[in-house]
Coordinates of C-alpha atoms and ligand atoms in Angstrom, one line a residue:
M1 CA 0.0 0.0 0.0
S2 CA 1.8 3.1 -1.1
E3 CA -0.7 5.4 -2.9
V4 CA -3.6 7.5 -1.7
S5 CA -6.5 7.9 -4.2
K6 CA -7.3 11.5 -3.6
G7 CA -11.1 11.9 -3.3
L8 CA -11.3 8.1 -3.7
E9 CA -11.3 8.7 -7.4
N10 CA -11.7 5.4 -9.4
V11 CA -12.1 3.3 -6.2
F12 CA -14.9 0.8 -6.4
I13 CA -16.5 0.6 -3.0
K14 CA -19.1 -2.0 -4.0
A15 CA -20.7 -3.8 -6.9
T16 CA -24.1 -2.7 -8.0
S17 CA -27.0 -3.7 -10.2
L18 CA -28.8 -0.4 -9.6
T19 CA -27.2 2.4 -11.7
Y20 CA -24.9 2.4 -14.6
I21 CA -23.0 5.6 -15.7
D22 CA -20.9 6.0 -18.8
G23 CA -19.2 9.3 -18.0
E24 CA -17.5 9.5 -21.4
A25 CA -20.7 9.0 -23.5
G26 CA -23.1 10.7 -21.1
I27 CA -25.3 7.7 -20.5
L28 CA -27.3 6.9 -17.3
R29 CA -29.3 3.8 -16.8
Y30 CA -31.2 2.5 -13.8
G31 CA -31.2 -1.4 -13.8
G32 CA -30.4 -1.3 -17.5
Y33 CA -33.2 1.2 -18.5
D34 CA -32.2 4.5 -20.0
I35 CA -33.0 7.5 -17.8
N36 CA -34.8 9.2 -20.7
D37 CA -37.2 6.3 -21.2
L38 CA -37.9 6.1 -17.4
V39 CA -38.6 9.8 -17.0
E40 CA -40.8 9.9 -20.0
N41 CA -42.9 6.9 -19.2
C42 CA -42.8 6.0 -15.5
E43 CA -44.1 7.0 -12.2
Y44 CA -41.6 7.4 -9.4
E45 CA -43.3 4.5 -7.6
E46 CA -42.2 2.3 -10.5
I47 CA -38.6 3.4 -10.0
I48 CA -39.0 2.5 -6.3
H49 CA -39.9 -1.0 -7.3
L50 CA -37.1 -1.2 -9.9
M51 CA -34.5 0.0 -7.4
L52 CA -35.6 -2.1 -4.5
F53 CA -36.9 -5.3 -6.2
G54 CA -34.8 -5.4 -9.3
D55 CA -37.3 -4.8 -12.1
L56 CA -40.1 -2.5 -13.2
P57 CA -43.4 -3.6 -11.5
T58 CA -46.4 -5.3 -12.9
A59 CA -49.7 -3.4 -12.4
S60 CA -50.5 -5.3 -9.2
Q61 CA -46.9 -4.9 -7.8
L62 CA -47.2 -1.2 -8.5
Q63 CA -50.5 -1.1 -6.6
K64 CA -48.9 -2.8 -3.6
I65 CA -46.1 -0.2 -3.5
K66 CA -48.6 2.6 -3.7
E67 CA -50.7 1.1 -0.9
K68 CA -47.6 0.7 1.3
I69 CA -46.6 4.3 0.7
N70 CA -50.1 5.6 1.3
E71 CA -50.3 3.8 4.7
S72 CA -46.8 5.0 5.8
Y73 CA -47.0 8.8 5.6
N74 CA -47.6 9.2 9.3
V75 CA -44.8 10.6 11.5
P76 CA -44.9 11.0 15.3
Y77 CA -46.3 14.5 16.3
Q78 CA -43.2 15.1 18.4
V79 CA -41.2 15.5 15.2
F80 CA -43.4 18.4 14.1
E81 CA -43.3 19.9 17.6
V82 CA -39.5 20.0 17.5
L83 CA -39.3 21.3 13.9
E84 CA -41.7 24.1 14.8
K85 CA -39.5 25.1 17.7
L86 CA -36.4 25.5 15.6
P87 CA -35.4 29.1 14.6
H88 CA -37.4 30.6 11.7
D89 CA -34.3 30.8 9.6
A90 CA -33.2 27.2 10.4
D91 CA -31.5 25.4 7.5
A92 CA -34.0 23.1 5.7
V93 CA -31.5 20.3 5.3
G94 CA -30.5 20.7 9.0
M95 CA -34.2 20.4 9.8
L96 CA -34.5 17.2 7.8
E97 CA -31.4 15.8 9.6
T98 CA -33.0 16.6 12.9
A99 CA -36.3 14.8 11.9
F100 CA -34.5 11.7 10.5
S101 CA -32.4 11.6 13.7
M102 CA -35.6 11.7 15.8
L103 CA -37.1 8.9 13.6
S104 CA -34.0 6.8 14.3
S105 CA -35.1 6.9 18.0
F106 CA -38.7 6.0 17.2
Y107 CA -37.9 3.3 14.6
N108 CA -34.6 1.6 15.5
Y109 CA -35.3 -1.5 13.5
P110 CA -32.6 -4.1 13.1
W111 CA -31.7 -5.3 9.6
K112 CA -33.9 -8.2 8.5
K113 CA -33.8 -9.5 5.0
D114 CA -37.6 -10.0 4.6
E115 CA -38.4 -6.5 6.1
N116 CA -35.6 -4.2 4.9
K117 CA -37.2 -3.2 1.5
W118 CA -40.6 -2.5 3.1
R119 CA -39.0 -0.5 5.8
A120 CA -37.3 1.5 3.1
I121 CA -40.7 2.3 1.5
E122 CA -41.9 3.5 4.9
I123 CA -38.9 5.8 5.0
I124 CA -39.6 7.1 1.5
A125 CA -43.2 7.9 2.5
K126 CA -42.2 9.6 5.7
T127 CA -39.6 11.7 3.8
S128 CA -42.4 13.2 1.7
T129 CA -44.3 14.1 4.9
L130 CA -41.1 15.7 6.4
V131 CA -40.0 17.6 3.3
S132 CA -43.4 19.0 2.5
N133 CA -43.8 20.1 6.2
I134 CA -40.4 21.6 6.4
Y135 CA -41.6 23.9 3.7
R136 CA -44.9 24.6 5.5
I137 CA -43.2 25.3 8.9
K138 CA -40.6 27.6 7.3
E139 CA -43.5 29.4 5.6
G140 CA -45.3 29.8 8.9
L141 CA -48.0 27.3 7.9
R142 CA -49.5 24.6 10.2
P143 CA -48.0 21.1 9.7
R144 CA -50.3 18.6 8.1
L145 CA -50.2 14.9 7.4
P146 CA -50.5 14.0 3.7
E147 CA -53.9 12.9 2.3
P148 CA -52.9 10.0 0.0
S149 CA -53.7 10.6 -3.7
D150 CA -53.0 8.5 -6.9
S151 CA -49.3 9.4 -6.9
Y152 CA -46.4 10.1 -4.6
A153 CA -45.6 13.3 -6.6
R154 CA -49.1 14.6 -6.4
T155 CA -49.4 13.9 -2.7
F156 CA -46.2 15.7 -2.0
L157 CA -47.2 18.9 -3.9
E158 CA -50.7 18.8 -2.3
T159 CA -49.3 18.5 1.2
A160 CA -46.8 21.3 0.7
F161 CA -49.0 23.8 -0.9
S162 CA -52.5 22.8 0.4
R163 CA -53.9 23.0 -3.2
K164 CA -54.5 20.7 -6.1
P165 CA -51.4 20.8 -8.4
S166 CA -51.9 20.9 -12.1
D167 CA -51.1 17.7 -14.1
E168 CA -48.2 19.5 -15.6
E169 CA -46.8 20.3 -12.2
V170 CA -47.3 16.7 -11.1
K171 CA -45.5 15.6 -14.3
A172 CA -42.5 17.9 -13.6
M173 CA -42.4 16.8 -9.9
N174 CA -42.5 13.2 -10.9
A175 CA -39.7 13.8 -13.4
T176 CA -37.6 15.5 -10.7
L177 CA -38.1 12.5 -8.4
I178 CA -36.9 10.1 -11.1
I179 CA -34.0 12.2 -12.3
Y180 CA -32.4 12.5 -8.8
A181 CA -33.4 9.0 -7.6
D182 CA -29.9 7.5 -7.8
H183 CA -26.5 8.2 -9.1
E184 CA -24.3 5.3 -8.0
V185 CA -22.0 6.2 -5.1
P186 CA -21.5 10.0 -4.8
A187 CA -20.4 11.4 -1.4
S188 CA -23.8 11.1 0.2
T189 CA -24.4 7.5 -0.8
T190 CA -20.9 6.7 0.3
A191 CA -21.5 8.3 3.7
A192 CA -24.7 6.2 4.0
L193 CA -22.7 3.0 3.1
V194 CA -20.0 3.7 5.6
T195 CA -22.7 4.0 8.3
A196 CA -24.7 1.0 7.1
S197 CA -21.5 -1.1 7.1
T198 CA -21.5 -0.8 10.9
L199 CA -25.0 -2.2 10.8
S200 CA -26.4 1.0 12.2
D201 CA -30.1 1.6 11.6
M202 CA -31.5 2.9 8.3
Y203 CA -32.5 6.3 9.6
S204 CA -29.1 6.9 11.0
C205 CA -27.7 6.0 7.5
M206 CA -30.0 8.7 6.1
V207 CA -28.6 11.3 8.6
S208 CA -25.1 10.5 7.4
A209 CA -26.2 10.8 3.7
L210 CA -27.9 14.1 4.3
A211 CA -24.9 15.6 6.1
A212 CA -22.8 14.8 3.1
L213 CA -25.5 16.0 0.6
K214 CA -25.7 19.4 2.2
G215 CA -22.4 20.8 0.9
P216 CA -22.3 23.1 -2.1
L217 CA -20.0 20.7 -4.1
H218 CA -22.8 18.1 -3.9
G219 CA -26.6 18.6 -3.3
G220 CA -26.2 22.2 -2.4
A221 CA -25.2 23.0 -6.0
A222 CA -28.7 23.5 -7.3
E223 CA -29.2 26.3 -4.8
A224 CA -25.8 27.8 -5.5
T225 CA -26.5 27.6 -9.2
F226 CA -29.7 29.5 -8.8
E227 CA -28.0 32.1 -6.7
Q228 CA -25.7 32.7 -9.7
L229 CA -28.7 33.4 -11.9
K230 CA -30.1 35.8 -9.3
E231 CA -26.8 37.5 -8.9
I232 CA -26.4 38.0 -12.6
G233 CA -30.0 39.3 -12.6
D234 CA -30.2 40.4 -16.2
E235 CA -29.2 38.9 -19.5
S236 CA -27.2 42.0 -20.4
K237 CA -24.8 41.3 -17.5
I238 CA -23.9 37.7 -18.1
E239 CA -20.7 38.3 -20.0
E240 CA -19.4 40.8 -17.6
W241 CA -20.3 38.5 -14.7
F242 CA -18.6 35.5 -16.3
D243 CA -15.5 37.4 -17.1
R244 CA -15.2 38.8 -13.6
K245 CA -16.4 36.0 -11.4
I246 CA -15.3 32.9 -13.3
I247 CA -12.3 34.0 -15.4
K248 CA -10.7 36.7 -13.3
E249 CA -11.6 35.7 -9.8
K250 CA -11.5 32.0 -10.7
N251 CA -14.7 31.0 -8.9
R252 CA -16.2 27.7 -9.8
L253 CA -19.1 27.9 -12.2
M254 CA -21.8 26.1 -10.1
G255 CA -23.9 23.5 -11.9
F256 CA -20.9 22.7 -14.1
G257 CA -18.4 19.8 -13.9
H258 CA -18.7 16.3 -12.6
R259 CA -16.3 13.7 -11.2
V260 CA -17.7 11.0 -13.5
Y261 CA -19.2 12.8 -16.5
K262 CA -16.7 14.2 -18.9
T263 CA -19.4 15.3 -21.3
Y264 CA -23.0 16.7 -20.9
D265 CA -24.7 15.2 -17.9
P266 CA -27.8 13.5 -19.5
R267 CA -29.9 14.6 -16.5
A268 CA -29.1 18.3 -17.2
K269 CA -30.7 17.8 -20.7
I270 CA -33.9 16.4 -19.2
F271 CA -34.1 19.2 -16.6
K272 CA -33.5 21.8 -19.3
K273 CA -36.5 20.4 -21.3
Y274 CA -38.7 20.4 -18.2
A275 CA -37.5 23.9 -17.3
E276 CA -38.6 25.1 -20.8
E277 CA -42.0 23.5 -20.3
I278 CA -42.7 24.7 -16.8
A279 CA -41.1 28.2 -16.6
K280 CA -44.3 30.3 -17.1
T281 CA -43.8 33.5 -15.1
P282 CA -41.8 36.4 -16.6
E283 CA -39.3 35.9 -13.7
A284 CA -38.8 32.2 -14.3
K285 CA -38.5 32.8 -18.1
K286 CA -35.8 35.4 -17.4
Y287 CA -33.8 32.9 -15.2
L288 CA -34.2 30.3 -18.0
R289 CA -32.8 32.8 -20.6
I290 CA -29.9 33.7 -18.3
A291 CA -29.1 30.0 -17.6
T292 CA -29.2 29.2 -21.4
K293 CA -26.8 31.9 -22.2
L294 CA -24.6 31.1 -19.2
E295 CA -24.5 27.5 -20.4
E296 CA -23.3 28.6 -23.8
L297 CA -20.5 30.7 -22.3
G298 CA -19.6 28.0 -19.8
I299 CA -19.3 25.3 -22.5
K300 CA -17.2 27.7 -24.7
H301 CA -14.8 28.3 -21.9
F302 CA -14.7 24.9 -20.2
A303 CA -15.3 22.3 -22.9
E304 CA -11.6 21.9 -23.5
K305 CA -11.3 20.8 -19.8
R306 CA -14.3 18.5 -20.4
I307 CA -16.4 20.4 -17.9
Y308 CA -20.1 20.6 -18.9
P309 CA -23.5 21.3 -17.2
N310 CA -24.4 18.8 -14.5
V311 CA -27.8 17.8 -13.1
D312 CA -28.0 20.9 -10.9
F313 CA -27.7 23.5 -13.7
Y314 CA -31.4 23.6 -14.6
S315 CA -33.1 21.8 -11.7
G316 CA -33.4 25.0 -9.7
I317 CA -35.5 26.6 -12.4
V318 CA -37.9 23.6 -12.3
F319 CA -38.1 23.8 -8.5
Y320 CA -38.6 27.5 -8.6
S321 CA -41.4 27.2 -11.2
L322 CA -43.1 24.6 -9.1
G323 CA -43.3 27.2 -6.3
F324 CA -40.4 26.2 -4.1
P325 CA -38.0 28.8 -2.6
E326 CA -34.3 28.2 -2.9
Y327 CA -33.8 27.1 0.7
M328 CA -35.8 23.9 -0.3
F329 CA -33.7 22.9 -3.3
T330 CA -31.4 20.5 -1.4
T331 CA -34.2 18.9 0.5
L332 CA -36.0 18.3 -2.8
F333 CA -32.9 16.5 -4.0
A334 CA -32.9 14.5 -0.8
L335 CA -36.6 13.7 -1.2
S336 CA -35.8 11.8 -4.4
R337 CA -32.3 10.5 -3.5
V338 CA -33.5 8.8 -0.3
L339 CA -34.5 6.0 -2.7
G340 CA -30.9 5.6 -4.1
W341 CA -29.4 5.8 -0.6
L342 CA -31.8 3.1 0.7
A343 CA -31.4 0.8 -2.3
H344 CA -27.6 1.0 -2.1
I345 CA -27.4 0.3 1.6
I346 CA -29.8 -2.6 1.3
E347 CA -27.8 -4.1 -1.7
Y348 CA -24.6 -3.7 0.4
V349 CA -25.9 -5.1 3.7
E350 CA -27.9 -8.0 2.1
E351 CA -25.5 -9.1 -0.6
Q352 CA -21.9 -7.9 0.1
H353 CA -21.7 -6.8 3.6
R354 CA -18.3 -6.0 5.2
L355 CA -17.3 -3.3 7.6
I356 CA -15.9 -0.3 5.7
R357 CA -12.7 0.5 7.3
P358 CA -10.1 2.0 4.9
R359 CA -6.5 2.9 6.0
A360 CA -4.7 6.3 6.1
L361 CA -1.2 6.3 4.8
Y362 CA 0.9 7.5 7.7
V363 CA 3.4 10.2 6.6
G364 CA 4.3 11.8 10.0
P365 CA 7.5 11.2 12.0
I366 CA 8.1 7.5 12.5
K367 CA 9.5 7.6 16.0
R368 CA 10.4 10.4 18.4
D369 CA 11.9 10.4 21.9
F370 CA 9.4 11.7 24.4
I371 CA 10.2 15.0 26.1
P372 CA 8.5 15.9 29.4
L373 CA 6.5 19.1 29.4
K374 CA 9.0 21.1 31.6
Y375 CA 11.9 20.4 29.1
R376 CA 9.9 21.4 25.9
E377 CA 10.9 24.6 24.2
Ligands
CMC1 N1 -15.9 25.6 -12.5 C1 -14.6 25.9 -12.7 N2 -13.6 25.0 -12.7 C2 -14.0 23.7 -12.4 C3 -15.3 23.3 -12.2 C4 -16.3 24.3 -12.2 N3 -17.6 24.0 -12.0 N4 -15.3 22.0 -11.9 C5 -14.1 21.6 -12.0 N5 -13.3 22.6 -12.3 C6 -11.8 22.6 -12.5 C7 -11.1 22.7 -11.2 O1 -10.8 24.0 -10.9 C8 -9.8 21.9 -11.5 O2 -9.0 22.7 -12.3 P1 -7.4 22.7 -12.2 O3 -7.0 21.3 -12.5 O4 -6.9 23.7 -13.1 O5 -7.1 23.0 -10.7 C9 -10.3 20.8 -12.3 O6 -11.5 21.3 -13.0 C10 -10.6 19.5 -11.5 O7 -11.4 19.9 -10.4 P2 -11.7 18.9 -9.2 O8 -12.5 19.6 -8.2 O9 -10.6 18.1 -8.8 O10 -12.7 17.9 -10.0 P3 -13.7 16.9 -9.4 O11 -13.8 15.7 -10.2 O12 -13.6 16.7 -7.9 O13 -15.0 17.9 -9.7 C11 -17.0 18.8 -8.8 C12 -16.3 17.6 -9.4 C13 -18.5 18.5 -8.9 C14 -16.6 18.9 -7.3 C15 -16.6 20.1 -9.5 O14 -16.9 20.0 -10.9 C16 -17.3 21.3 -9.0 O15 -16.9 21.9 -8.0 N6 -18.5 21.7 -9.6 C17 -19.2 22.9 -9.1 C18 -20.2 22.4 -8.1 C19 -21.3 21.6 -8.6 O16 -22.0 21.9 -9.6 N7 -21.6 20.4 -8.0 C20 -22.7 19.5 -8.4 C21 -22.1 18.2 -8.9 S1 -23.3 17.1 -9.7 C22 -24.5 16.8 -8.6 C23 -24.1 16.3 -7.3 O17 -23.2 15.6 -7.1 O18 -24.8 16.7 -6.3

């Protein structure tokens, strides 16, 4: 052992049948199915079945998943009580961490092969309740339990906004849920795997994953990208902004670049299409125009380094058009990704479990003679 893989680049932490990425060609498949086909044709609940049970469901299997979700939305009232007591400007991801951590006290289930997947579906349902209510609490609205509808996406929007969403909004929300559902082993999934490898409970694994997701280099990028659009503010200022912030000051262009994709992230293309469909207000249309031009400039400048738009470049415009403020963007990512985190930890614990315990290459002094305190200078 003589080399450190900085950032664990090109280290395989597990085998997986869940998600395949070809970073050179810009291909993403869940269980062998192309992401574009899945987003175009499936409900998120079908992806839940695909990720947890290995294939797309039959009609009756789908019904069973939906029934399990609909009966699992409940969360203990104490969780809402605590969330309501947090400061008004509490970080939304921090609130979700708090809630998951409370649920790990309520539901500290041991790992059991015939139960794990159904427990995972309970967690997915409760995540919808938590994320919609984090929005409500931060907006000063009373928490409410979801009233089950025909789809996970619809129930989520209805709970958050207390109104019936349009079919177009449900379609965009459903697409968002599928696009972010899994992406192999980014930092958050790896954090969940490390925790799962100790056989800690599933909710604690979700807390680990969320903590890693929160940073601006990972899940926080959608919010940071949208901040850029707001900071630019007007199409006429894009070039000056890019020249100053990115070229002269050498800041990172948020929503660009990826450890695995060395071309256009296929998810960015899908989000762009949905952003074009759903951005209806003059403000949303303005942000879309700014993003489109910023993308052109970014590609012109960074293509040589193989840095292209990633999933977070257009997702913020979709979230914003659905009615969510920026502080919710990372929790919306988490709402979807909770599926990938759970599917990966279950795959790992059930099929390839071993404690994750890497080594650090020691480079300090090998041996030193001890000097008592009074003789140290
Ligand atoms: N803007 C400017 N330069 C960049 C960018 C960027 N967005 N991304 C990478 N680079 C440069 C970086 O400065 C470095 O240049 P040099 O070799 O001259 O020092 C080189 O590319 C390699 O950077 P790295 O950080 O070692 O590469 P990485 O593989 O760790 O990068 C990344 C992955 C996502 C951390 C990075 O691209 C980045 O910081 N992007 C901006 C944040 C972002 O959009 N994150 C979302 C990622 S996708 C969704 C998710 O994971 O949640």
